[in-house]
Amino acid sequence: MMEPRNPGMSTVPQTAAAHTDSSTPAVEMDPVEYTLRKRLPRKLPKRRNDVYVNMKTDFRAQLARCQKLLEGGGHREICVHGLGLAINRAINIALQLQASSQGALQLAANTSTVELVDDLEPEDPDEAGEPMTRTRNNSAIHIKVFYPDPQ
Amino acid sequence: MFTGCGVVSGQNQYLTRDAVRPHPGLEASRPIQMENGVTPGMCPVYQTYSNAGQPAVVNNVSAALKTAPLPVPLSALKLGQEGFKKVCRTEEDSPCPFPGLASGVLEMRVKEGSKIRNLMGFAMARMQGEKGVSGGGLSDGGLRQVVFTGSGRAVTKTITCAEIMKRKVGCLHQLTKLRYKVVKEVWESTEGGNSEMTVHRTVPSISILLSKDPLDPQEPGYQPPETLSALWEEREGAEPASQTACKRPFGPLPHGSFPNCKRVCLGEGVSVLPPH
């Protein structure tokens, strides 16, 4: 699960020691002396009709993008993904799309758990702290917004 | 765009009393102290979506409420800035999102302040049928189905509960439904006037049905058991990119170097295709 995919990510300017994934978290950790750094969620599939919702982009811009995909882009379905706090926004976008389509669009939501990796890096390079990683879980939602097939 | 900011102020002093949230669905107007400031403006959308405030007629607020001058929640609500405080909040009854569901199904209503350990402790005991707990249950093995519902900011927690239960119980069929839920709020002027306003707002809500018995796979929102990773695997063939839905870092954690992470990651050789 923790493939050494981003080895360069965890090197910080002030720590000369290169971080390897083999470092064992045997030491008792004092959270004060570590910098917690969140890695990006791993493995994000991206098709043309995948939309990853975040909390940084303006909501209307993200909504407009979805609308463009469905109306202008000629997609019969798009997939709206949201992780953690962005779940709410993803749901909102999907429901807004559905509401503005006058019922033409349908929603199919799936939920999942995404494993996230945090890097713990010693604050002070002089102290003998080892870089560590810690995994945690976060919830995610994947909403398929689609025109149902006429049958 | 704001993200329900400002909710914190004015909330804290009431949170201590907020161990028990008022039960939604009660039609009576509740003491404002419980809720004021806790649940305004959960998300920007339904602000714009429907904020149809209409001057109200009712005037049944007890005088005791007026004696407690409440700091107006500095919420996204314009109402709050105009000298109004929320008097009561009722969720309108909506039909069950799962038609054809047996009546005795355990429904877990997840609220913003619900503790996951409490919810899960209760729900897991019922599902596993420990110690002969079988109120309304079908048989020896505990309940066959459970529904988690939550709205607004409780949506994330609702999903988390369902995910935990799926992981612990295993072999659960899932059906997820999304919809808007209408919440009626009564606001009252803080300036001694008698004016009241009723606001109908729509909050997104989620309902997750977890069942030990098979469900209709054709139903939109159906998820077969053990798809924890398959959701991601099945799109493995798609073109790789690293556009992310990364979380905004929270709290007092030092995260000043977060953009650095991103840059390094992007430089990993993954082809970055900006979404068109």
CSV table of C-alpha atoms in Angstrom, one decimal:
chain,number,residue,atom,x,y,z
A,1,MET,CA,0.0,0.0,0.0
A,2,MET,CA,2.9,2.3,0.7
A,3,GLU,CA,4.9,1.9,-2.4
A,4,PRO,CA,7.9,4.1,-2.5
A,5,ARG,CA,6.2,6.3,-5.0
A,6,ASN,CA,7.1,9.7,-3.8
A,7,PRO,CA,10.5,9.4,-2.4
A,8,GLY,CA,11.4,13.0,-3.1
A,9,MET,CA,8.3,14.3,-1.5
A,10,SER,CA,9.4,14.0,2.0
A,11,THR,CA,12.8,15.6,1.9
A,12,VAL,CA,12.7,19.0,3.4
A,13,PRO,CA,15.3,21.7,3.2
A,14,GLN,CA,16.3,21.6,6.8
A,15,THR,CA,16.6,17.9,7.1
A,16,ALA,CA,19.6,16.5,5.3
A,17,ALA,CA,18.6,12.9,6.0
A,18,ALA,CA,16.8,11.4,3.1
A,19,HIS,CA,13.6,9.7,4.1
A,20,THR,CA,13.1,6.1,3.1
A,21,ASP,CA,10.0,4.1,3.5
A,22,SER,CA,12.0,1.5,5.4
A,23,SER,CA,12.3,3.7,8.4
A,24,THR,CA,10.7,2.0,11.3
A,25,PRO,CA,8.5,3.9,13.6
A,26,ALA,CA,10.0,2.2,16.7
A,27,VAL,CA,10.7,5.5,18.5
A,28,GLU,CA,8.1,6.9,20.8
A,29,MET,CA,6.9,9.9,19.0
A,30,ASP,CA,6.6,13.3,20.5
A,31,PRO,CA,4.2,15.1,18.3
A,32,VAL,CA,5.5,18.5,19.2
A,33,GLU,CA,8.8,17.9,17.5
A,34,TYR,CA,7.4,16.7,14.3
A,35,THR,CA,6.1,18.4,11.3
A,36,LEU,CA,3.1,16.7,9.9
A,37,ARG,CA,2.9,16.8,6.2
A,38,LYS,CA,0.0,15.4,4.3
A,39,ARG,CA,0.7,13.6,1.1
A,40,LEU,CA,-1.6,13.8,-1.8
A,41,PRO,CA,-4.2,11.1,-2.1
A,42,ARG,CA,-2.7,8.4,-4.2
A,43,LYS,CA,-3.8,6.9,-7.4
A,44,LEU,CA,-6.4,9.2,-8.9
A,45,PRO,CA,-7.9,7.9,-12.1
A,46,LYS,CA,-8.7,10.6,-14.5
A,47,ARG,CA,-10.9,10.3,-17.5
A,48,ARG,CA,-12.2,13.1,-19.5
A,49,ASN,CA,-15.5,13.0,-17.5
A,50,ASP,CA,-14.0,12.7,-14.1
A,51,VAL,CA,-14.4,15.7,-11.9
A,52,TYR,CA,-12.5,16.0,-8.6
A,53,VAL,CA,-14.1,18.5,-6.4
A,54,ASN,CA,-11.9,20.4,-3.9
A,55,MET,CA,-12.5,23.1,-1.5
A,56,LYS,CA,-10.1,25.6,-3.0
A,57,THR,CA,-11.7,26.3,-6.3
A,58,ASP,CA,-14.7,28.5,-6.4
A,59,PHE,CA,-17.9,26.5,-6.2
A,60,ARG,CA,-19.6,28.0,-9.2
A,61,ALA,CA,-16.6,27.4,-11.3
A,62,GLN,CA,-16.7,23.7,-10.5
A,63,LEU,CA,-20.4,23.6,-11.1
A,64,ALA,CA,-20.0,25.3,-14.4
A,65,ARG,CA,-17.3,22.9,-15.4
A,66,CYS,CA,-19.6,20.0,-14.8
A,67,GLN,CA,-22.4,21.6,-16.7
A,68,LYS,CA,-20.1,22.2,-19.6
A,69,LEU,CA,-19.1,18.6,-19.6
A,70,LEU,CA,-22.7,17.4,-19.7
A,71,GLU,CA,-24.1,19.9,-22.1
A,72,GLY,CA,-21.3,21.1,-24.3
A,73,GLY,CA,-18.9,18.3,-23.8
A,74,GLY,CA,-21.4,15.7,-25.1
A,75,HIS,CA,-20.8,13.3,-22.2
A,76,ARG,CA,-23.7,11.1,-21.2
A,77,GLU,CA,-22.3,10.8,-17.8
A,78,ILE,CA,-19.8,12.3,-15.6
A,79,CYS,CA,-18.2,11.2,-12.3
A,80,VAL,CA,-18.0,13.7,-9.5
A,81,HIS,CA,-15.5,12.7,-6.8
A,82,GLY,CA,-15.2,14.3,-3.4
A,83,LEU,CA,-12.9,13.4,-0.5
A,84,GLY,CA,-13.3,14.4,3.1
A,85,LEU,CA,-14.6,17.9,3.5
A,86,ALA,CA,-15.2,18.1,-0.2
A,87,ILE,CA,-17.9,15.4,0.0
A,88,ASN,CA,-20.4,18.0,0.8
A,89,ARG,CA,-19.5,20.1,-2.1
A,90,ALA,CA,-19.5,17.1,-4.4
A,91,ILE,CA,-23.0,16.2,-3.3
A,92,ASN,CA,-24.1,19.8,-3.7
A,93,ILE,CA,-22.8,19.9,-7.2
A,94,ALA,CA,-24.5,16.7,-8.2
A,95,LEU,CA,-27.8,17.8,-6.7
A,96,GLN,CA,-27.6,21.2,-8.4
A,97,LEU,CA,-26.9,19.6,-11.7
A,98,GLN,CA,-29.9,17.3,-11.2
A,99,ALA,CA,-32.1,20.2,-10.2
A,100,SER,CA,-31.2,22.4,-13.1
A,101,SER,CA,-31.8,19.5,-15.5
A,102,GLN,CA,-35.4,19.3,-14.6
A,103,GLY,CA,-35.1,15.7,-13.6
A,104,ALA,CA,-33.4,14.6,-16.8
A,105,LEU,CA,-30.3,13.6,-14.9
A,106,GLN,CA,-30.0,10.8,-12.4
A,107,LEU,CA,-27.5,10.3,-9.6
A,108,ALA,CA,-25.8,7.2,-8.5
A,109,ALA,CA,-23.6,7.6,-5.5
A,110,ASN,CA,-20.9,5.3,-4.2
A,111,THR,CA,-18.9,5.7,-1.1
A,112,SER,CA,-15.4,4.5,-0.4
A,113,THR,CA,-12.6,4.8,2.0
A,114,VAL,CA,-9.3,6.3,0.9
A,115,GLU,CA,-6.1,5.6,2.6
A,116,LEU,CA,-4.0,8.7,3.1
A,117,VAL,CA,-0.4,8.9,4.2
A,118,ASP,CA,1.0,11.6,6.4
A,119,ASP,CA,4.7,12.2,6.7
A,120,LEU,CA,6.1,13.0,10.1
A,121,GLU,CA,9.4,14.9,9.9
A,122,PRO,CA,11.5,16.0,12.8
A,123,GLU,CA,11.4,19.7,13.4
A,124,ASP,CA,14.9,20.0,14.6
A,125,PRO,CA,17.5,18.4,12.4
A,126,ASP,CA,19.9,18.1,15.3
A,127,GLU,CA,17.7,15.9,17.3
A,128,ALA,CA,17.8,12.3,16.6
A,129,GLY,CA,14.3,12.0,15.3
A,130,GLU,CA,13.5,9.8,12.4
A,131,PRO,CA,11.1,10.6,9.6
A,132,MET,CA,8.0,8.5,9.8
A,133,THR,CA,4.9,8.0,8.0
A,134,ARG,CA,1.5,7.3,9.3
A,135,THR,CA,-1.6,6.2,7.5
A,136,ARG,CA,-5.2,7.2,8.2
A,137,ASN,CA,-8.5,6.7,6.4
A,138,ASN,CA,-10.8,9.3,5.0
A,139,SER,CA,-14.2,8.9,3.4
A,140,ALA,CA,-14.9,9.7,-0.2
A,141,ILE,CA,-17.8,9.8,-2.4
A,142,HIS,CA,-18.1,9.1,-6.1
A,143,ILE,CA,-21.3,10.3,-7.8
A,144,LYS,CA,-22.2,9.3,-11.3
A,145,VAL,CA,-24.3,12.0,-12.8
A,146,PHE,CA,-25.9,10.6,-16.0
A,147,TYR,CA,-28.8,10.7,-18.4
A,148,PRO,CA,-30.6,7.5,-18.0
A,149,ASP,CA,-30.9,5.4,-21.2
A,150,PRO,CA,-34.3,5.7,-22.8
A,151,GLN,CA,-35.8,2.3,-22.6
B,1,MET,CA,-16.0,31.3,-1.4
B,2,PHE,CA,-16.7,30.9,2.2
B,3,THR,CA,-17.2,27.5,3.7
B,4,GLY,CA,-19.6,28.0,6.5
B,5,CYS,CA,-17.1,30.2,8.2
B,6,GLY,CA,-17.7,32.1,11.3
B,7,VAL,CA,-19.8,29.4,12.7
B,8,VAL,CA,-17.3,29.0,15.5
B,9,SER,CA,-18.0,32.3,17.1
B,10,GLY,CA,-21.0,32.4,19.2
B,11,GLN,CA,-21.1,28.7,19.1
B,12,ASN,CA,-18.7,27.7,21.8
B,13,GLN,CA,-20.5,28.9,24.8
B,14,TYR,CA,-23.5,26.9,23.8
B,15,LEU,CA,-21.7,23.8,22.8
B,16,THR,CA,-21.2,22.9,26.4
B,17,ARG,CA,-24.9,22.6,26.7
B,18,ASP,CA,-25.2,20.9,23.4
B,19,ALA,CA,-24.6,17.4,24.5
B,20,VAL,CA,-28.0,16.5,23.4
B,21,ARG,CA,-29.1,18.1,20.2
B,22,PRO,CA,-32.7,18.8,19.8
B,23,HIS,CA,-34.4,16.1,17.9
B,24,PRO,CA,-35.4,17.1,14.4
B,25,GLY,CA,-38.9,16.6,13.4
B,26,LEU,CA,-40.3,18.0,16.5
B,27,GLU,CA,-42.7,20.6,15.6
B,28,ALA,CA,-42.6,22.6,18.8
B,29,SER,CA,-40.3,25.5,18.9
B,30,ARG,CA,-37.2,24.6,20.9
B,31,PRO,CA,-35.1,26.7,23.1
B,32,ILE,CA,-32.8,28.6,21.0
B,33,GLN,CA,-29.8,28.1,23.2
B,34,MET,CA,-29.3,24.7,22.0
B,35,GLU,CA,-29.0,25.4,18.4
B,36,ASN,CA,-28.1,28.9,17.8
B,37,GLY,CA,-25.0,29.2,15.8
B,38,VAL,CA,-24.4,25.6,15.5
B,39,THR,CA,-25.9,24.8,12.3
B,40,PRO,CA,-26.1,27.9,10.1
B,41,GLY,CA,-24.8,28.0,6.6
B,42,MET,CA,-23.3,24.7,6.2
B,43,CYS,CA,-22.5,25.2,2.6
B,44,PRO,CA,-22.6,28.0,0.3
B,45,VAL,CA,-24.9,26.4,-2.3
B,46,TYR,CA,-28.2,26.3,-0.8
B,47,GLN,CA,-27.7,29.8,0.3
B,48,THR,CA,-28.0,30.8,-3.3
B,49,TYR,CA,-30.2,28.0,-4.1
B,50,SER,CA,-33.1,28.9,-2.0
B,51,ASN,CA,-33.0,31.6,0.6
B,52,ALA,CA,-36.6,32.5,0.3
B,53,GLY,CA,-37.2,34.3,3.5
B,54,GLN,CA,-40.7,35.3,4.0
B,55,PRO,CA,-42.1,37.5,6.7
B,56,ALA,CA,-43.8,35.2,9.1
B,57,VAL,CA,-46.9,35.3,11.1
B,58,VAL,CA,-46.2,33.3,14.1
B,59,ASN,CA,-45.4,35.0,17.3
B,60,ASN,CA,-45.3,32.3,19.8
B,61,VAL,CA,-41.9,32.6,21.2
B,62,SER,CA,-41.7,32.6,25.0
B,63,ALA,CA,-40.6,35.7,26.7
B,64,ALA,CA,-37.9,33.8,28.5
B,65,LEU,CA,-36.0,33.5,25.3
B,66,LYS,CA,-35.8,37.2,24.9
B,67,THR,CA,-34.2,37.7,28.2
B,68,ALA,CA,-31.1,35.8,27.1
B,69,PRO,CA,-29.3,38.1,24.8
B,70,LEU,CA,-27.5,35.9,22.4
B,71,PRO,CA,-24.6,36.9,20.4
B,72,VAL,CA,-25.7,36.6,16.9
B,73,PRO,CA,-23.8,33.9,15.1
B,74,LEU,CA,-21.5,35.4,12.7
B,75,SER,CA,-22.6,33.0,10.1
B,76,ALA,CA,-22.9,33.3,6.4
B,77,LEU,CA,-26.5,34.2,6.9
B,78,LYS,CA,-27.3,37.8,6.3
B,79,LEU,CA,-30.1,37.4,8.7
B,80,GLY,CA,-27.6,37.1,11.5
B,81,GLN,CA,-26.0,40.4,10.7
B,82,GLU,CA,-29.3,42.1,10.5
B,83,GLY,CA,-30.1,41.4,14.1
B,84,PHE,CA,-32.0,38.2,13.9
B,85,LYS,CA,-31.4,35.1,15.8
B,86,LYS,CA,-32.6,31.6,15.1
B,87,VAL,CA,-35.4,30.4,17.2
B,88,CYS,CA,-36.1,27.0,16.0
B,89,ARG,CA,-35.1,24.7,13.2
B,90,THR,CA,-37.2,21.8,12.0
B,91,GLU,CA,-36.5,19.4,9.3
B,92,GLU,CA,-39.5,18.7,7.2
B,93,ASP,CA,-40.6,15.1,7.0
B,94,SER,CA,-39.5,13.6,3.7
B,95,PRO,CA,-40.5,10.2,2.4
B,96,CYS,CA,-38.2,7.3,2.9
B,97,PRO,CA,-35.6,7.3,0.2
B,98,PHE,CA,-35.8,3.6,-0.1
B,99,PRO,CA,-39.2,2.6,-1.2
B,100,GLY,CA,-40.3,-0.9,-0.3
B,101,LEU,CA,-38.1,-1.0,2.8
B,102,ALA,CA,-39.5,-2.8,5.7
B,103,SER,CA,-40.9,-0.6,8.4
B,104,GLY,CA,-38.8,-1.8,11.3
B,105,VAL,CA,-35.5,-0.9,9.9
B,106,LEU,CA,-33.0,0.7,12.2
B,107,GLU,CA,-32.4,4.2,11.2
B,108,MET,CA,-29.3,6.0,12.5
B,109,ARG,CA,-29.7,9.7,12.3
B,110,VAL,CA,-26.3,11.1,12.2
B,111,LYS,CA,-26.0,14.7,13.4
B,112,GLU,CA,-23.1,17.0,13.3
B,113,GLY,CA,-22.2,16.5,16.9
B,114,SER,CA,-22.8,12.8,17.1
B,115,LYS,CA,-19.9,10.8,18.3
B,116,ILE,CA,-19.0,8.1,15.9
B,117,ARG,CA,-18.2,5.7,18.8
B,118,ASN,CA,-21.7,6.1,20.2
B,119,LEU,CA,-23.3,5.6,16.8
B,120,MET,CA,-21.2,2.7,15.9
B,121,GLY,CA,-21.4,1.1,19.3
B,122,PHE,CA,-25.2,1.1,19.1
B,123,ALA,CA,-25.5,0.1,15.5
B,124,MET,CA,-22.9,-2.6,15.6
B,125,ALA,CA,-24.6,-4.2,18.6
B,126,ARG,CA,-27.9,-4.3,16.8
B,127,MET,CA,-26.4,-5.6,13.6
B,128,GLN,CA,-24.4,-8.3,15.3
B,129,GLY,CA,-27.3,-9.2,17.5
B,130,GLU,CA,-25.2,-9.5,20.6
B,131,LYS,CA,-26.8,-10.6,23.9
B,132,GLY,CA,-30.1,-11.3,22.3
B,133,VAL,CA,-30.8,-7.7,21.5
B,134,SER,CA,-33.4,-8.1,18.9
B,135,GLY,CA,-35.9,-5.3,19.2
B,136,GLY,CA,-37.6,-5.2,15.8
B,137,GLY,CA,-34.9,-7.5,14.5
B,138,LEU,CA,-35.7,-10.3,12.1
B,139,SER,CA,-33.7,-13.1,13.6
B,140,ASP,CA,-30.9,-14.4,15.7
B,141,GLY,CA,-28.1,-12.8,13.8
B,142,GLY,CA,-29.2,-9.3,14.6
B,143,LEU,CA,-30.7,-6.9,12.2
B,144,ARG,CA,-30.5,-7.5,8.5
B,145,GLN,CA,-30.5,-3.9,7.5
B,146,VAL,CA,-29.5,-0.5,8.8
B,147,VAL,CA,-30.0,3.0,7.3
B,148,PHE,CA,-27.6,5.9,8.0
B,149,THR,CA,-28.9,9.3,7.3
B,150,GLY,CA,-27.3,12.7,7.7
B,151,SER,CA,-27.6,16.1,6.2
B,152,GLY,CA,-25.5,19.2,5.9
B,153,ARG,CA,-22.2,18.9,7.7
B,154,ALA,CA,-23.1,15.5,9.1
B,155,VAL,CA,-22.9,14.0,5.6
B,156,THR,CA,-19.2,13.2,6.0
B,157,LYS,CA,-19.8,11.5,9.3
B,158,THR,CA,-22.6,9.5,7.9
B,159,ILE,CA,-20.4,8.1,5.1
B,160,THR,CA,-17.7,7.4,7.6
B,161,CYS,CA,-20.1,5.4,9.8
B,162,ALA,CA,-21.3,3.4,6.8
B,163,GLU,CA,-17.7,2.8,5.7
B,164,ILE,CA,-16.7,1.6,9.2
B,165,MET,CA,-19.7,-0.7,9.3
B,166,LYS,CA,-19.0,-2.2,5.9
B,167,ARG,CA,-15.4,-2.8,7.0
B,168,LYS,CA,-16.4,-4.4,10.3
B,169,VAL,CA,-19.4,-6.5,9.2
B,170,GLY,CA,-18.4,-7.4,5.7
B,171,CYS,CA,-20.6,-8.7,2.9
B,172,LEU,CA,-22.9,-5.7,3.1
B,173,HIS,CA,-24.9,-4.5,0.1
B,174,GLN,CA,-25.1,-0.8,-0.1
B,175,LEU,CA,-27.6,1.6,-1.6
B,176,THR,CA,-26.8,5.3,-1.4
B,177,LYS,CA,-29.3,8.1,-2.1
B,178,LEU,CA,-28.7,11.8,-2.3
B,179,ARG,CA,-31.3,14.5,-2.1
B,180,TYR,CA,-32.1,17.9,-0.8
B,181,LYS,CA,-33.8,18.1,2.5
B,182,VAL,CA,-35.9,21.1,3.4
B,183,VAL,CA,-35.2,22.7,6.7
B,184,LYS,CA,-37.5,25.3,8.2
B,185,GLU,CA,-35.9,27.9,10.4
B,186,VAL,CA,-37.7,30.6,12.4
B,187,TRP,CA,-35.7,33.7,13.0
B,188,GLU,CA,-36.6,36.4,15.4
B,189,SER,CA,-35.4,39.9,15.6
B,190,THR,CA,-33.1,40.6,18.5
B,191,GLU,CA,-33.9,44.3,18.6
B,192,GLY,CA,-37.0,43.7,20.7
B,193,GLY,CA,-39.3,43.9,17.8
B,194,ASN,CA,-41.9,41.3,17.2
B,195,SER,CA,-40.8,40.5,13.8
B,196,GLU,CA,-40.1,36.9,12.9
B,197,MET,CA,-39.0,35.3,9.7
B,198,THR,CA,-39.4,31.8,8.5
B,199,VAL,CA,-36.6,30.6,6.2
B,200,HIS,CA,-36.9,27.5,4.1
B,201,ARG,CA,-33.5,26.3,3.1
B,202,THR,CA,-32.4,23.2,1.4
B,203,VAL,CA,-29.5,21.2,2.8
B,204,PRO,CA,-28.0,18.2,1.0
B,205,SER,CA,-28.6,14.9,2.7
B,206,ILE,CA,-27.5,11.4,2.3
B,207,SER,CA,-29.1,8.1,3.1
B,208,ILE,CA,-27.1,4.9,3.1
B,209,LEU,CA,-28.8,1.6,3.3
B,210,LEU,CA,-26.6,-1.3,4.4
B,211,SER,CA,-28.1,-4.7,4.0
B,212,LYS,CA,-27.0,-8.2,4.6
B,213,ASP,CA,-29.5,-9.4,2.0
B,214,PRO,CA,-28.9,-8.7,-1.7
B,215,LEU,CA,-30.4,-5.5,-3.1
B,216,ASP,CA,-31.4,-4.6,-6.6
B,217,PRO,CA,-28.2,-4.1,-8.5
B,218,GLN,CA,-30.0,-2.0,-11.1
B,219,GLU,CA,-30.9,0.6,-8.7
B,220,PRO,CA,-28.8,3.8,-9.1
B,221,GLY,CA,-26.5,4.1,-6.1
B,222,TYR,CA,-26.1,0.4,-5.6
B,223,GLN,CA,-22.8,-0.9,-4.4
B,224,PRO,CA,-22.1,-4.6,-4.1
B,225,PRO,CA,-20.1,-5.9,-1.1
B,226,GLU,CA,-16.3,-5.7,-1.0
B,227,THR,CA,-15.9,-2.9,-3.5
B,228,LEU,CA,-13.7,-1.0,-1.1
B,229,SER,CA,-10.8,-0.8,-3.5
B,230,ALA,CA,-12.5,-1.9,-6.7
B,231,LEU,CA,-13.9,1.5,-7.2
B,232,TRP,CA,-10.4,2.8,-7.8
B,233,GLU,CA,-9.1,-0.3,-9.5
B,234,GLU,CA,-11.6,-0.5,-12.2
B,235,ARG,CA,-10.4,2.8,-13.7
B,236,GLU,CA,-6.9,1.7,-13.7
B,237,GLY,CA,-6.7,1.8,-17.4
B,238,ALA,CA,-7.6,5.4,-17.6
B,239,GLU,CA,-5.0,7.9,-18.5
B,240,PRO,CA,-2.9,8.8,-15.5
B,241,ALA,CA,-2.8,12.3,-14.1
B,242,SER,CA,-2.4,13.8,-10.7
B,243,GLN,CA,-5.1,16.3,-10.6
B,244,THR,CA,-6.3,16.0,-7.1
B,245,ALA,CA,-9.0,16.7,-4.8
B,246,CYS,CA,-6.6,17.3,-2.0
B,247,LYS,CA,-7.8,18.3,1.3
B,248,ARG,CA,-7.1,21.7,2.7
B,249,PRO,CA,-5.0,21.2,5.8
B,250,PHE,CA,-6.6,21.9,9.0
B,251,GLY,CA,-5.9,23.0,12.5
B,252,PRO,CA,-2.7,24.2,14.1
B,253,LEU,CA,-0.5,21.8,12.2
B,254,PRO,CA,2.3,23.4,10.5
B,255,HIS,CA,1.5,23.1,6.9
B,256,GLY,CA,3.3,25.9,5.4
B,257,SER,CA,5.2,23.6,3.1
B,258,PHE,CA,2.2,22.0,1.7
B,259,PRO,CA,2.6,23.5,-1.7
B,260,ASN,CA,6.1,22.2,-1.7
B,261,CYS,CA,4.7,18.7,-1.5
B,262,LYS,CA,2.5,19.3,-4.4
B,263,ARG,CA,5.3,20.7,-6.6
B,264,VAL,CA,7.5,17.8,-5.9
B,265,CYS,CA,4.8,15.3,-6.6
B,266,LEU,CA,3.9,16.9,-9.8
B,267,GLY,CA,7.5,16.6,-10.8
B,268,GLU,CA,7.4,12.9,-10.3
B,269,GLY,CA,7.0,12.3,-13.9
B,270,VAL,CA,3.3,11.8,-14.0
B,271,SER,CA,1.9,13.5,-16.9
B,272,VAL,CA,-0.2,16.4,-15.7
B,273,LEU,CA,-3.1,17.0,-18.0
B,274,PRO,CA,-5.0,20.1,-16.9
B,275,PRO,CA,-8.7,19.4,-17.0
B,276,HIS,CA,-10.0,21.0,-20.1
